[in-house]
Amino acid sequence: MADKSVLTQIYEIQSPRVADKLLAMGVDHIGSVVLDERNWKIPELKETVRLVSESGARSSLLPLFSSADAVCRALDYYQPDIVHLCETIPSAPDFRRRIDSLGTAQARIRERFPGISVMRSLPVGPPGMEQKERLMEMAARFEPISDFFLTDTVLPVSPDPGNKEQPVPGFVGITGTTCDWEMVAELVKFTRVPVILAGGLSPDNVYEAIVRTRPAGVDSCTRTNRDDGRGGTVRFEKDYDKVRRFVEEVRRAEADG
């Protein structure tokens, strides 16, 4: 790892002011989210994407909707460097049908926007789940049409009907929980696509995460957000000290690599 850097990616950056602060800290990828398929034109968000791209860093746009037509409209408007696709993928019997459907839509987006890189989230459960065969099959299916993989935590399905499958139904992410790093390390060895590790990463654990998985990059959202004072975090509000320490820990892992 000493011969190359590890990418840092920070998500939920919705304004130029916040993006500018993170760019000054050395963040490589600035991630922004389009929350609503109906209200997807947000001038401030477009300015954020423009600022990041013109800075020499890379902008990543995550649309929280699945329609290929809607995603293409958003890409036409925002023109990010990266589009991040993160739909959940169910287990059998619908597993292969789902990855084929998502793969078809992703290939269409990639063909329409050849200048925009595609990042595909691959869901990885917590340690102890039987998931290696499934993860490698997903990677093989998406590898030809992806520029990055992002391994993010998928929560086990709860028997309690009051519990949601994921914090954002239908999409992977923002759990604040780490995934199985052993599985991620296996994926890094298996695929030619650069792997960005996500899921519960903070300044306190990102060094160990890099040492154990050797990813191309690391991503943080929830654990670099501001604390709400009640044991939780505030969506879309970054804690600049956490981001600064996160970047410092990534650079320390590089130096020790």
C-alpha atoms as an extended CHARMM CRD file, in Angstrom:
* protein
*
       257  EXT
         1         1  MET       CA              0.0000000000        0.0000000000        0.0000000000  PROA      1               0.0000000000
         2         2  ALA       CA              2.9850000000        2.2900000000        0.3030000000  PROA      2               0.0000000000
         3         3  ASP       CA              3.1030000000        2.7910000000       -3.4710000000  PROA      3               0.0000000000
         4         4  LYS       CA             -0.3540000000        4.3020000000       -3.8280000000  PROA      4               0.0000000000
         5         5  SER       CA             -2.8070000000        6.4290000000       -1.9210000000  PROA      5               0.0000000000
         6         6  VAL       CA             -6.1340000000        5.3690000000       -0.4570000000  PROA      6               0.0000000000
         7         7  LEU       CA             -9.0680000000        7.4250000000       -1.6930000000  PROA      7               0.0000000000
         8         8  THR       CA            -11.1540000000        9.2580000000        0.8920000000  PROA      8               0.0000000000
         9         9  GLN       CA            -14.8580000000        9.6770000000        0.1640000000  PROA      9               0.0000000000
        10        10  ILE       CA            -17.2710000000       11.6200000000        2.3790000000  PROA      10              0.0000000000
        11        11  TYR       CA            -21.0310000000       11.6340000000        1.8220000000  PROA      11              0.0000000000
        12        12  GLU       CA            -24.0710000000       13.8410000000        2.4280000000  PROA      12              0.0000000000
        13        13  ILE       CA            -22.4260000000       17.0370000000        1.1870000000  PROA      13              0.0000000000
        14        14  GLN       CA            -25.2170000000       19.2160000000       -0.1690000000  PROA      14              0.0000000000
        15        15  SER       CA            -23.7590000000       22.7270000000       -0.3020000000  PROA      15              0.0000000000
        16        16  PRO       CA            -20.7230000000       24.4460000000       -1.8500000000  PROA      16              0.0000000000
        17        17  ARG       CA            -19.7450000000       25.8800000000        1.5410000000  PROA      17              0.0000000000
        18        18  VAL       CA            -19.3950000000       22.4470000000        3.1440000000  PROA      18              0.0000000000
        19        19  ALA       CA            -17.7630000000       20.9610000000        0.0500000000  PROA      19              0.0000000000
        20        20  ASP       CA            -15.1480000000       23.7190000000        0.0780000000  PROA      20              0.0000000000
        21        21  LYS       CA            -14.2090000000       22.9490000000        3.7000000000  PROA      21              0.0000000000
        22        22  LEU       CA            -13.8060000000       19.2340000000        2.9650000000  PROA      22              0.0000000000
        23        23  LEU       CA            -11.7740000000       19.8820000000       -0.1590000000  PROA      23              0.0000000000
        24        24  ALA       CA             -9.3770000000       21.9580000000        1.9420000000  PROA      24              0.0000000000
        25        25  MET       CA             -8.9240000000       18.9070000000        4.2030000000  PROA      25              0.0000000000
        26        26  GLY       CA             -7.8850000000       16.7710000000        1.2440000000  PROA      26              0.0000000000
        27        27  VAL       CA            -11.0180000000       14.6940000000        0.6860000000  PROA      27              0.0000000000
        28        28  ASP       CA            -10.8060000000       13.0140000000       -2.7420000000  PROA      28              0.0000000000
        29        29  HSD       CA            -14.4630000000       12.2030000000       -3.4890000000  PROA      29              0.0000000000
        30        30  ILE       CA            -17.3110000000       14.4350000000       -2.3250000000  PROA      30              0.0000000000
        31        31  GLY       CA            -20.6280000000       12.5860000000       -2.2910000000  PROA      31              0.0000000000
        32        32  SER       CA            -24.0170000000       14.2720000000       -2.6490000000  PROA      32              0.0000000000
        33        33  VAL       CA            -27.5120000000       12.7710000000       -2.5210000000  PROA      33              0.0000000000
        34        34  VAL       CA            -30.6290000000       13.4540000000       -4.5970000000  PROA      34              0.0000000000
        35        35  LEU       CA            -33.4270000000       12.4540000000       -2.2480000000  PROA      35              0.0000000000
        36        36  ASP       CA            -36.5960000000       12.7890000000       -4.2890000000  PROA      36              0.0000000000
        37        37  GLU       CA            -37.4260000000       11.6660000000       -7.8140000000  PROA      37              0.0000000000
        38        38  ARG       CA            -40.0960000000       14.3810000000       -8.0510000000  PROA      38              0.0000000000
        39        39  ASN       CA            -37.9860000000       17.2710000000       -6.7110000000  PROA      39              0.0000000000
        40        40  TRP       CA            -34.6510000000       16.3890000000       -8.2090000000  PROA      40              0.0000000000
        41        41  LYS       CA            -33.5380000000       19.7680000000       -9.5930000000  PROA      41              0.0000000000
        42        42  ILE       CA            -31.6580000000       21.5360000000       -6.7930000000  PROA      42              0.0000000000
        43        43  PRO       CA            -29.5130000000       24.4720000000       -7.9800000000  PROA      43              0.0000000000
        44        44  GLU       CA            -27.3930000000       24.5390000000       -4.7960000000  PROA      44              0.0000000000
        45        45  LEU       CA            -26.6050000000       20.8510000000       -5.2350000000  PROA      45              0.0000000000
        46        46  LYS       CA            -25.6710000000       21.4240000000       -8.8730000000  PROA      46              0.0000000000
        47        47  GLU       CA            -23.3040000000       24.1900000000       -7.7780000000  PROA      47              0.0000000000
        48        48  THR       CA            -21.7810000000       21.8040000000       -5.2280000000  PROA      48              0.0000000000
        49        49  VAL       CA            -21.1040000000       19.2120000000       -7.9290000000  PROA      49              0.0000000000
        50        50  ARG       CA            -19.5970000000       21.8760000000      -10.1920000000  PROA      50              0.0000000000
        51        51  LEU       CA            -17.3340000000       23.2400000000       -7.4600000000  PROA      51              0.0000000000
        52        52  VAL       CA            -15.9900000000       19.7930000000       -6.6000000000  PROA      52              0.0000000000
        53        53  SER       CA            -15.3580000000       18.8020000000      -10.2070000000  PROA      53              0.0000000000
        54        54  GLU       CA            -13.5640000000       22.0540000000      -10.9810000000  PROA      54              0.0000000000
        55        55  SER       CA            -11.3840000000       21.6970000000       -7.8760000000  PROA      55              0.0000000000
        56        56  GLY       CA             -9.6430000000       18.5950000000       -9.1980000000  PROA      56              0.0000000000
        57        57  ALA       CA            -11.4280000000       16.2860000000       -6.7430000000  PROA      57              0.0000000000
        58        58  ARG       CA            -14.3010000000       14.0760000000       -7.9360000000  PROA      58              0.0000000000
        59        59  SER       CA            -18.0080000000       14.5560000000       -7.3390000000  PROA      59              0.0000000000
        60        60  SER       CA            -20.1730000000       11.5040000000       -6.6560000000  PROA      60              0.0000000000
        61        61  LEU       CA            -23.9510000000       11.7070000000       -7.0230000000  PROA      61              0.0000000000
        62        62  LEU       CA            -26.2310000000        9.1790000000       -5.3490000000  PROA      62              0.0000000000
        63        63  PRO       CA            -29.8560000000        9.2540000000       -6.6070000000  PROA      63              0.0000000000
        64        64  LEU       CA            -32.2940000000        7.6570000000       -4.1570000000  PROA      64              0.0000000000
        65        65  PHE       CA            -34.5120000000        6.3570000000       -6.9470000000  PROA      65              0.0000000000
        66        66  SER       CA            -34.1350000000        3.4050000000       -9.2900000000  PROA      66              0.0000000000
        67        67  SER       CA            -35.7830000000        4.3540000000      -12.5710000000  PROA      67              0.0000000000
        68        68  ALA       CA            -33.1000000000        4.4870000000      -15.2670000000  PROA      68              0.0000000000
        69        69  ASP       CA            -34.9840000000        7.3320000000      -16.9750000000  PROA      69              0.0000000000
        70        70  ALA       CA            -35.0560000000        9.3670000000      -13.7650000000  PROA      70              0.0000000000
        71        71  VAL       CA            -31.3810000000        8.6930000000      -13.0720000000  PROA      71              0.0000000000
        72        72  CYS       CA            -30.4770000000        9.7870000000      -16.6010000000  PROA      72              0.0000000000
        73        73  ARG       CA            -32.4420000000       13.0350000000      -16.2000000000  PROA      73              0.0000000000
        74        74  ALA       CA            -30.5310000000       13.7670000000      -12.9960000000  PROA      74              0.0000000000
        75        75  LEU       CA            -27.1890000000       13.0330000000      -14.6520000000  PROA      75              0.0000000000
        76        76  ASP       CA            -28.0400000000       15.3010000000      -17.5620000000  PROA      76              0.0000000000
        77        77  TYR       CA            -28.7020000000       18.1100000000      -15.1040000000  PROA      77              0.0000000000
        78        78  TYR       CA            -25.9070000000       17.6170000000      -12.5450000000  PROA      78              0.0000000000
        79        79  GLN       CA            -23.0970000000       16.1770000000      -14.7160000000  PROA      79              0.0000000000
        80        80  PRO       CA            -21.1880000000       14.5830000000      -11.8110000000  PROA      80              0.0000000000
        81        81  ASP       CA            -17.9030000000       12.7300000000      -12.1580000000  PROA      81              0.0000000000
        82        82  ILE       CA            -19.4120000000        9.5730000000      -10.6390000000  PROA      82              0.0000000000
        83        83  VAL       CA            -22.9260000000        8.1720000000      -10.3670000000  PROA      83              0.0000000000
        84        84  HSD       CA            -23.4360000000        5.9430000000       -7.3390000000  PROA      84              0.0000000000
        85        85  LEU       CA            -26.0600000000        3.1780000000       -7.6100000000  PROA      85              0.0000000000
        86        86  CYS       CA            -26.9410000000        1.4780000000       -4.3280000000  PROA      86              0.0000000000
        87        87  GLU       CA            -30.1930000000       -0.4840000000       -4.5910000000  PROA      87              0.0000000000
        88        88  THR       CA            -30.6690000000       -3.4260000000       -2.2280000000  PROA      88              0.0000000000
        89        89  ILE       CA            -30.3820000000       -6.9060000000       -3.6890000000  PROA      89              0.0000000000
        90        90  PRO       CA            -32.6480000000       -9.5870000000       -2.1500000000  PROA      90              0.0000000000
        91        91  SER       CA            -31.5790000000      -13.1210000000       -1.3970000000  PROA      91              0.0000000000
        92        92  ALA       CA            -32.9330000000      -16.1880000000       -3.2260000000  PROA      92              0.0000000000
        93        93  PRO       CA            -35.2010000000      -16.8380000000       -5.0510000000  PROA      93              0.0000000000
        94        94  ASP       CA            -35.1140000000      -13.3410000000       -6.6140000000  PROA      94              0.0000000000
        95        95  PHE       CA            -31.3700000000      -12.7600000000       -6.3200000000  PROA      95              0.0000000000
        96        96  ARG       CA            -30.2880000000      -13.4920000000       -9.8980000000  PROA      96              0.0000000000
        97        97  ARG       CA            -33.3370000000      -11.8560000000      -11.4380000000  PROA      97              0.0000000000
        98        98  ARG       CA            -32.6220000000       -8.7060000000       -9.4390000000  PROA      98              0.0000000000
        99        99  ILE       CA            -28.9360000000       -8.4400000000      -10.3310000000  PROA      99              0.0000000000
       100       100  ASP       CA            -29.7640000000       -9.0470000000      -13.9990000000  PROA      100             0.0000000000
       101       101  SER       CA            -32.3800000000       -6.2840000000      -13.9120000000  PROA      101             0.0000000000
       102       102  LEU       CA            -30.0370000000       -3.8550000000      -12.1520000000  PROA      102             0.0000000000
       103       103  GLY       CA            -27.2220000000       -4.7930000000      -14.4970000000  PROA      103             0.0000000000
       104       104  THR       CA            -29.3490000000       -4.0490000000      -17.5510000000  PROA      104             0.0000000000
       105       105  ALA       CA            -30.3050000000       -0.6170000000      -16.1920000000  PROA      105             0.0000000000
       106       106  GLN       CA            -26.7210000000        0.1340000000      -15.1750000000  PROA      106             0.0000000000
       107       107  ALA       CA            -25.4000000000       -0.7870000000      -18.6280000000  PROA      107             0.0000000000
       108       108  ARG       CA            -27.9330000000        1.5850000000      -20.1690000000  PROA      108             0.0000000000
       109       109  ILE       CA            -26.8170000000        4.4410000000      -17.9100000000  PROA      109             0.0000000000
       110       110  ARG       CA            -23.1700000000        3.7060000000      -18.6280000000  PROA      110             0.0000000000
       111       111  GLU       CA            -23.7620000000        3.7060000000      -22.3920000000  PROA      111             0.0000000000
       112       112  ARG       CA            -25.7160000000        6.9740000000      -22.2300000000  PROA      112             0.0000000000
       113       113  PHE       CA            -23.0440000000        8.7480000000      -20.1430000000  PROA      113             0.0000000000
       114       114  PRO       CA            -19.6200000000        7.3600000000      -21.1130000000  PROA      114             0.0000000000
       115       115  GLY       CA            -17.8590000000       10.2680000000      -19.4100000000  PROA      115             0.0000000000
       116       116  ILE       CA            -19.3900000000        9.5220000000      -15.9960000000  PROA      116             0.0000000000
       117       117  SER       CA            -17.8740000000        6.7480000000      -13.8780000000  PROA      117             0.0000000000
       118       118  VAL       CA            -20.2420000000        4.2160000000      -12.3020000000  PROA      118             0.0000000000
       119       119  MET       CA            -19.9720000000        3.1650000000       -8.6650000000  PROA      119             0.0000000000
       120       120  ARG       CA            -22.0300000000        0.1250000000       -7.6720000000  PROA      120             0.0000000000
       121       121  SER       CA            -22.7460000000       -0.6670000000       -4.0160000000  PROA      121             0.0000000000
       122       122  LEU       CA            -22.3510000000       -4.3270000000       -3.1290000000  PROA      122             0.0000000000
       123       123  PRO       CA            -24.1860000000       -5.1930000000        0.1030000000  PROA      123             0.0000000000
       124       124  VAL       CA            -22.0960000000       -7.0000000000        2.7140000000  PROA      124             0.0000000000
       125       125  GLY       CA            -23.5900000000       -8.2310000000        5.9650000000  PROA      125             0.0000000000
       126       126  PRO       CA            -22.0630000000       -8.1640000000        9.4410000000  PROA      126             0.0000000000
       127       127  PRO       CA            -19.5680000000      -10.9040000000       10.3620000000  PROA      127             0.0000000000
       128       128  GLY       CA            -20.9840000000      -14.4150000000       10.6760000000  PROA      128             0.0000000000
       129       129  MET       CA            -23.3390000000      -14.3590000000        7.6990000000  PROA      129             0.0000000000
       130       130  GLU       CA            -22.9300000000      -16.8730000000        4.8660000000  PROA      130             0.0000000000
       131       131  GLN       CA            -22.2740000000      -14.4730000000        2.0090000000  PROA      131             0.0000000000
       132       132  LYS       CA            -19.0330000000      -15.1210000000        0.1410000000  PROA      132             0.0000000000
       133       133  GLU       CA            -20.5400000000      -16.9890000000       -2.8430000000  PROA      133             0.0000000000
       134       134  ARG       CA            -23.2950000000      -14.4120000000       -3.2540000000  PROA      134             0.0000000000
       135       135  LEU       CA            -20.8880000000      -11.4650000000       -2.9850000000  PROA      135             0.0000000000
       136       136  MET       CA            -18.5300000000      -12.8700000000       -5.6040000000  PROA      136             0.0000000000
       137       137  GLU       CA            -21.4160000000      -13.5970000000       -7.9780000000  PROA      137             0.0000000000
       138       138  MET       CA            -22.5880000000       -9.9930000000       -7.6750000000  PROA      138             0.0000000000
       139       139  ALA       CA            -19.0730000000       -8.7390000000       -8.3060000000  PROA      139             0.0000000000
       140       140  ALA       CA            -18.6900000000      -10.9260000000      -11.4030000000  PROA      140             0.0000000000
       141       141  ARG       CA            -22.0220000000       -9.6930000000      -12.8030000000  PROA      141             0.0000000000
       142       142  PHE       CA            -21.3210000000       -6.0010000000      -12.2650000000  PROA      142             0.0000000000
       143       143  GLU       CA            -17.5640000000       -5.9610000000      -12.9190000000  PROA      143             0.0000000000
       144       144  PRO       CA            -17.7590000000       -5.2790000000      -16.6940000000  PROA      144             0.0000000000
       145       145  ILE       CA            -20.0390000000       -2.2690000000      -16.1880000000  PROA      145             0.0000000000
       146       146  SER       CA            -18.5720000000       -0.7110000000      -13.0130000000  PROA      146             0.0000000000
       147       147  ASP       CA            -15.6630000000        1.6420000000      -12.3900000000  PROA      147             0.0000000000
       148       148  PHE       CA            -15.8420000000        1.3160000000       -8.5960000000  PROA      148             0.0000000000
       149       149  PHE       CA            -17.4090000000       -1.0690000000       -6.1260000000  PROA      149             0.0000000000
       150       150  LEU       CA            -18.5050000000        0.2660000000       -2.7510000000  PROA      150             0.0000000000
       151       151  THR       CA            -18.9790000000       -2.3950000000       -0.0810000000  PROA      151             0.0000000000
       152       152  ASP       CA            -21.6090000000       -1.1670000000        2.3570000000  PROA      152             0.0000000000
       153       153  THR       CA            -23.4030000000       -2.7860000000        5.2470000000  PROA      153             0.0000000000
       154       154  VAL       CA            -26.7120000000       -4.5540000000        4.7110000000  PROA      154             0.0000000000
       155       155  LEU       CA            -28.5960000000       -5.3340000000        7.9100000000  PROA      155             0.0000000000
       156       156  PRO       CA            -29.9720000000       -8.8350000000        8.5330000000  PROA      156             0.0000000000
       157       157  VAL       CA            -33.7270000000       -9.1080000000        7.9910000000  PROA      157             0.0000000000
       158       158  SER       CA            -35.3910000000       -8.7820000000       11.3840000000  PROA      158             0.0000000000
       159       159  PRO       CA            -38.3380000000      -10.9770000000       12.4290000000  PROA      159             0.0000000000
       160       160  ASP       CA            -39.8590000000       -7.8800000000       14.0340000000  PROA      160             0.0000000000
       161       161  PRO       CA            -42.3250000000       -6.4230000000       11.4700000000  PROA      161             0.0000000000
       162       162  GLY       CA            -41.8460000000       -2.9940000000       13.0110000000  PROA      162             0.0000000000
       163       163  ASN       CA            -38.1960000000       -2.8820000000       11.9550000000  PROA      163             0.0000000000
       164       164  LYS       CA            -37.2530000000       -1.6860000000        8.4800000000  PROA      164             0.0000000000
       165       165  GLU       CA            -34.8730000000       -3.7900000000        6.4140000000  PROA      165             0.0000000000
       166       166  GLN       CA            -32.5940000000       -0.7880000000        5.8460000000  PROA      166             0.0000000000
       167       167  PRO       CA            -32.5740000000        2.8380000000        7.0870000000  PROA      167             0.0000000000
       168       168  VAL       CA            -33.6470000000        3.8920000000        3.5750000000  PROA      168             0.0000000000
       169       169  PRO       CA            -35.9780000000        1.1550000000        2.2750000000  PROA      169             0.0000000000
       170       170  GLY       CA            -34.8070000000       -0.2830000000       -1.0140000000  PROA      170             0.0000000000
       171       171  PHE       CA            -31.2670000000        1.1020000000       -0.7230000000  PROA      171             0.0000000000
       172       172  VAL       CA            -28.0520000000        0.1140000000        1.0450000000  PROA      172             0.0000000000
       173       173  GLY       CA            -26.2470000000        2.4810000000        3.3910000000  PROA      173             0.0000000000
       174       174  ILE       CA            -26.1960000000        4.9130000000        6.3240000000  PROA      174             0.0000000000
       175       175  THR       CA            -26.4760000000        2.1220000000        8.9110000000  PROA      175             0.0000000000
       176       176  GLY       CA            -23.5080000000        3.3430000000       10.9420000000  PROA      176             0.0000000000
       177       177  THR       CA            -22.6080000000       -0.3590000000       11.2960000000  PROA      177             0.0000000000
       178       178  THR       CA            -19.4640000000       -2.0820000000       10.0730000000  PROA      178             0.0000000000
       179       179  CYS       CA            -19.7010000000       -4.9680000000        7.6250000000  PROA      179             0.0000000000
       180       180  ASP       CA            -17.6290000000       -8.1550000000        7.4640000000  PROA      180             0.0000000000
       181       181  TRP       CA            -14.1300000000       -6.8710000000        6.6960000000  PROA      181             0.0000000000
       182       182  GLU       CA            -12.9070000000      -10.3950000000        5.9770000000  PROA      182             0.0000000000
       183       183  MET       CA            -15.3970000000      -10.6060000000        3.1100000000  PROA      183             0.0000000000
       184       184  VAL       CA            -14.2700000000       -7.2190000000        1.8080000000  PROA      184             0.0000000000
       185       185  ALA       CA            -10.6340000000       -8.3510000000        1.8610000000  PROA      185             0.0000000000
       186       186  GLU       CA            -11.6550000000      -11.4050000000       -0.1880000000  PROA      186             0.0000000000
       187       187  LEU       CA            -13.4510000000       -9.1820000000       -2.6810000000  PROA      187             0.0000000000
       188       188  VAL       CA            -10.4250000000       -6.8760000000       -3.0390000000  PROA      188             0.0000000000
       189       189  LYS       CA             -8.3620000000       -9.9100000000       -4.0530000000  PROA      189             0.0000000000
       190       190  PHE       CA            -11.0870000000      -11.2840000000       -6.3510000000  PROA      190             0.0000000000
       191       191  THR       CA            -12.0380000000       -8.2920000000       -8.4910000000  PROA      191             0.0000000000
       192       192  ARG       CA            -10.1740000000       -5.9790000000      -10.8470000000  PROA      192             0.0000000000
       193       193  VAL       CA            -12.5830000000       -3.1340000000       -9.9600000000  PROA      193             0.0000000000
       194       194  PRO       CA            -11.2890000000       -0.7080000000       -7.2820000000  PROA      194             0.0000000000
       195       195  VAL       CA            -13.1220000000       -1.3760000000       -4.0030000000  PROA      195             0.0000000000
       196       196  ILE       CA            -14.1390000000        1.4310000000       -1.6550000000  PROA      196             0.0000000000
       197       197  LEU       CA            -14.9680000000        0.2030000000        1.8480000000  PROA      197             0.0000000000
       198       198  ALA       CA            -17.9700000000        1.7950000000        3.5740000000  PROA      198             0.0000000000
       199       199  GLY       CA            -20.1530000000        1.0210000000        6.5540000000  PROA      199             0.0000000000
       200       200  GLY       CA            -19.6570000000        2.4870000000       10.0170000000  PROA      200             0.0000000000
       201       201  LEU       CA            -16.2050000000        3.9270000000        9.3240000000  PROA      201             0.0000000000
       202       202  SER       CA            -15.0140000000        6.6590000000       11.6600000000  PROA      202             0.0000000000
       203       203  PRO       CA            -11.7060000000        8.2650000000       12.6680000000  PROA      203             0.0000000000
       204       204  ASP       CA            -11.4880000000        5.5880000000       15.3690000000  PROA      204             0.0000000000
       205       205  ASN       CA            -11.6060000000        2.4970000000       13.1430000000  PROA      205             0.0000000000
       206       206  VAL       CA            -10.6120000000        3.5160000000        9.6030000000  PROA      206             0.0000000000
       207       207  TYR       CA             -6.9000000000        2.7960000000       10.1790000000  PROA      207             0.0000000000
       208       208  GLU       CA             -7.6470000000       -0.7930000000       11.1910000000  PROA      208             0.0000000000
       209       209  ALA       CA            -10.1530000000       -1.1470000000        8.3540000000  PROA      209             0.0000000000
       210       210  ILE       CA             -7.5190000000       -0.2130000000        5.7770000000  PROA      210             0.0000000000
       211       211  VAL       CA             -4.8980000000       -2.5100000000        7.2750000000  PROA      211             0.0000000000
       212       212  ARG       CA             -7.3020000000       -5.4530000000        7.2790000000  PROA      212             0.0000000000
       213       213  THR       CA             -8.9540000000       -5.0150000000        3.8780000000  PROA      213             0.0000000000
       214       214  ARG       CA             -6.4070000000       -3.0970000000        1.7150000000  PROA      214             0.0000000000
       215       215  PRO       CA             -9.1050000000       -1.2450000000       -0.2530000000  PROA      215             0.0000000000
       216       216  ALA       CA             -8.6410000000        1.3340000000       -2.9890000000  PROA      216             0.0000000000
       217       217  GLY       CA            -10.6140000000        3.7810000000       -0.8650000000  PROA      217             0.0000000000
       218       218  VAL       CA            -12.7090000000        4.3250000000        2.2390000000  PROA      218             0.0000000000
       219       219  ASP       CA            -16.0630000000        6.0560000000        2.6120000000  PROA      219             0.0000000000
       220       220  SER       CA            -17.7460000000        7.6920000000        5.5850000000  PROA      220             0.0000000000
       221       221  CYS       CA            -21.1630000000        9.2200000000        6.0740000000  PROA      221             0.0000000000
       222       222  THR       CA            -22.8920000000        8.5590000000        9.3980000000  PROA      222             0.0000000000
       223       223  ARG       CA            -19.7680000000        8.4000000000       11.5720000000  PROA      223             0.0000000000
       224       224  THR       CA            -18.4650000000       11.7440000000       10.3500000000  PROA      224             0.0000000000
       225       225  ASN       CA            -21.8160000000       13.4900000000       10.8600000000  PROA      225             0.0000000000
       226       226  ARG       CA            -22.4840000000       15.7830000000       13.7980000000  PROA      226             0.0000000000
       227       227  ASP       CA            -23.6890000000       14.1970000000       17.0460000000  PROA      227             0.0000000000
       228       228  ASP       CA            -27.2540000000       15.0610000000       18.0190000000  PROA      228             0.0000000000
       229       229  GLY       CA            -26.5010000000       14.9940000000       21.7650000000  PROA      229             0.0000000000
       230       230  ARG       CA            -28.7450000000       11.9560000000       22.3210000000  PROA      230             0.0000000000
       231       231  GLY       CA            -26.4790000000        9.2060000000       21.0680000000  PROA      231             0.0000000000
       232       232  GLY       CA            -27.3980000000        9.6320000000       17.4230000000  PROA      232             0.0000000000
       233       233  THR       CA            -26.1700000000       11.6690000000       14.4850000000  PROA      233             0.0000000000
       234       234  VAL       CA            -27.6240000000       14.5120000000       12.4240000000  PROA      234             0.0000000000
       235       235  ARG       CA            -28.2060000000       13.7350000000        8.7670000000  PROA      235             0.0000000000
       236       236  PHE       CA            -26.4790000000       16.0370000000        6.2500000000  PROA      236             0.0000000000
       237       237  GLU       CA            -24.4790000000       17.9010000000        8.9070000000  PROA      237             0.0000000000
       238       238  LYS       CA            -20.7770000000       17.1070000000        9.0110000000  PROA      238             0.0000000000
       239       239  ASP       CA            -18.5030000000       17.2880000000       12.0270000000  PROA      239             0.0000000000
       240       240  TYR       CA            -15.4070000000       18.9200000000       10.5400000000  PROA      240             0.0000000000
       241       241  ASP       CA            -13.1060000000       17.6710000000       13.2830000000  PROA      241             0.0000000000
       242       242  LYS       CA            -14.2130000000       14.0820000000       12.6120000000  PROA      242             0.0000000000
       243       243  VAL       CA            -13.6200000000       14.5130000000        8.8870000000  PROA      243             0.0000000000
       244       244  ARG       CA            -10.1840000000       16.0140000000        9.4990000000  PROA      244             0.0000000000
       245       245  ARG       CA             -9.1990000000       13.1400000000       11.8120000000  PROA      245             0.0000000000
       246       246  PHE       CA            -10.6490000000       10.6050000000        9.3650000000  PROA      246             0.0000000000
       247       247  VAL       CA             -8.4040000000       11.9150000000        6.5820000000  PROA      247             0.0000000000
       248       248  GLU       CA             -5.4070000000       11.9840000000        8.9330000000  PROA      248             0.0000000000
       249       249  GLU       CA             -5.9680000000        8.3400000000        9.9040000000  PROA      249             0.0000000000
       250       250  VAL       CA             -6.1960000000        7.3230000000        6.2470000000  PROA      250             0.0000000000
       251       251  ARG       CA             -2.9020000000        9.0640000000        5.5180000000  PROA      251             0.0000000000
       252       252  ARG       CA             -1.3270000000        7.4020000000        8.5840000000  PROA      252             0.0000000000
       253       253  ALA       CA             -2.3900000000        3.9850000000        7.2700000000  PROA      253             0.0000000000
       254       254  GLU       CA             -0.7760000000        4.8350000000        3.9330000000  PROA      254             0.0000000000
       255       255  ALA       CA              2.4690000000        5.8420000000        5.6030000000  PROA      255             0.0000000000
       256       256  ASP       CA              2.5480000000        2.6410000000        7.6660000000  PROA      256             0.0000000000
       257       257  GLY       CA              1.5780000000        0.4550000000        4.6960000000  PROA      257             0.0000000000
